[in-house]
């Protein structure tokens, strides 16, 4: 392993000392700094004995609220720019970890596939300036295959070393999965590295990537709310199941978990209900496992859906959209709840193993109960860009495939006041902007008469049908 030294501080530094991008990034890597051998842990005694069991959910840090404010992570000039623009832009996607997906895939290919997504997102930040994407909300599975700290450099810090904005995250199943040479206890506690890198008590150099400028994040827990101008995102942790769906509670005593997340979700929805009454605000839920999915292996989670619905009903507040990963593709559903359209987006397309759905997939337009599959799944690497002013929300999926142009391929726009989708479709980036009125003609020079306007061209005769 090469010896690494801490670089100088980057361009953007948060008011509490968080740092993000390297000022002079190095060329993309073609090989892993740390050879990834985690595939072997699937055969470890602990994993084989406990692979169908949930892992305990770490408790929040004491003495801190369950929500954080973007203003504590970005300098005031960027917050002011968002407020002045009257809109916030952000990124989201899951399943980015660059790990070999099979014996025939090279490390260089794995790295390049994640880098294509990371570089496209970075370019959005660099070209967008003060009003470009304000942050990246990761939907989980940052590190494959067992979330070990030694792979954080290769799979997170190095690919996003030029991304000069905060990265917030909820863990995915691979971030919390554990292994061990004995069957009674894991070798490392679940989510140990995630807590180190995302739930630190204070910002500072990442112990797993000391040469990188990006500091550790200070989220209060593996579940939390991020408040930002015009938007709040409630992040949930759905545990370690690879198949069988996400789990955020005991589900009526079926799993050995406390129900703290349900109390948290209900309380946050109530808090945000009042916050939305005070001003325009989109409210989103982000969770790794999708409540809705057409993939047989990484399909929808009925118990997760019931838990979220129960909390929403208790709070009298439903999210405007729900974002998930886990399935390594892009899917878009519309769910109708109390007469409102709620987009359910699956985007586990961040760079690891783009995978077609298992078994048969219903065609786009299929309605099942209260939800509709809007488009056929897109099995390509890519990411989400979200734009909101608190009154409307547009979610765009862009493909970012190595060697190809970044391309918007699907979008949905939601009127947050009416709770209705106003535009959607493939091949676009959202509804066209309202055209500006034409500029008035310049006044004629003194002493000169203006030229008469040219007569309009006659219209061609209509063809008879």
PDB file of C-alpha atoms in Angstrom, residues 32 35-36 39 97-114 351-354 381 402:
ATOM      1  CA  UNK A  32      -7.898  -0.877  -6.342  1.00  0.00           C
ATOM      2  CA  UNK A  35      -7.601  -5.695  -3.183  1.00  0.00           C
ATOM      3  CA  UNK A  36     -11.242  -6.564  -2.461  1.00  0.00           C
ATOM      4  CA  UNK A  39     -16.575 -12.172  -1.575  1.00  0.00           C
ATOM      5  CA  UNK A  97     -19.731   0.689  -4.593  1.00  0.00           C
ATOM      6  CA  UNK A  98     -17.061  -0.297  -7.099  1.00  0.00           C
ATOM      7  CA  UNK A  99     -16.406  -3.977  -6.522  1.00  0.00           C
ATOM      8  CA  UNK A 100     -15.871  -6.805  -8.999  1.00  0.00           C
ATOM      9  CA  UNK A 101     -19.209  -8.418  -9.807  1.00  0.00           C
ATOM     10  CA  UNK A 102     -17.691 -11.695 -10.993  1.00  0.00           C
ATOM     11  CA  UNK A 103     -14.395 -13.492 -11.683  1.00  0.00           C
ATOM     12  CA  UNK A 104     -14.372 -12.348 -15.317  1.00  0.00           C
ATOM     13  CA  UNK A 105     -14.746  -8.641 -14.557  1.00  0.00           C
ATOM     14  CA  UNK A 106     -11.547  -6.661 -14.101  1.00  0.00           C
ATOM     15  CA  UNK A 107     -10.971  -4.146 -11.350  1.00  0.00           C
ATOM     16  CA  UNK A 108     -10.491  -1.480 -14.017  1.00  0.00           C
ATOM     17  CA  UNK A 109     -13.999  -2.085 -15.381  1.00  0.00           C
ATOM     18  CA  UNK A 110     -15.530  -1.980 -11.897  1.00  0.00           C
ATOM     19  CA  UNK A 111     -13.789   1.299 -11.145  1.00  0.00           C
ATOM     20  CA  UNK A 112     -14.735   2.810 -14.520  1.00  0.00           C
ATOM     21  CA  UNK A 113     -18.433   1.994 -14.115  1.00  0.00           C
ATOM     22  CA  UNK A 114     -18.723   3.791 -10.794  1.00  0.00           C
ATOM     23  CA  UNK A 351     -22.237   1.837 -10.556  1.00  0.00           C
ATOM     24  CA  UNK A 352     -22.493  -1.695  -9.191  1.00  0.00           C
ATOM     25  CA  UNK A 353     -23.783  -4.532 -11.399  1.00  0.00           C
ATOM     26  CA  UNK A 354     -26.621  -3.161 -13.516  1.00  0.00           C
ATOM     27  CA  UNK A 381     -26.011   3.036 -14.783  1.00  0.00           C
ATOM     28  CA  UNK A 402     -18.699   4.741 -19.438  1.00  0.00           C
TER      29      UNK A 402
END
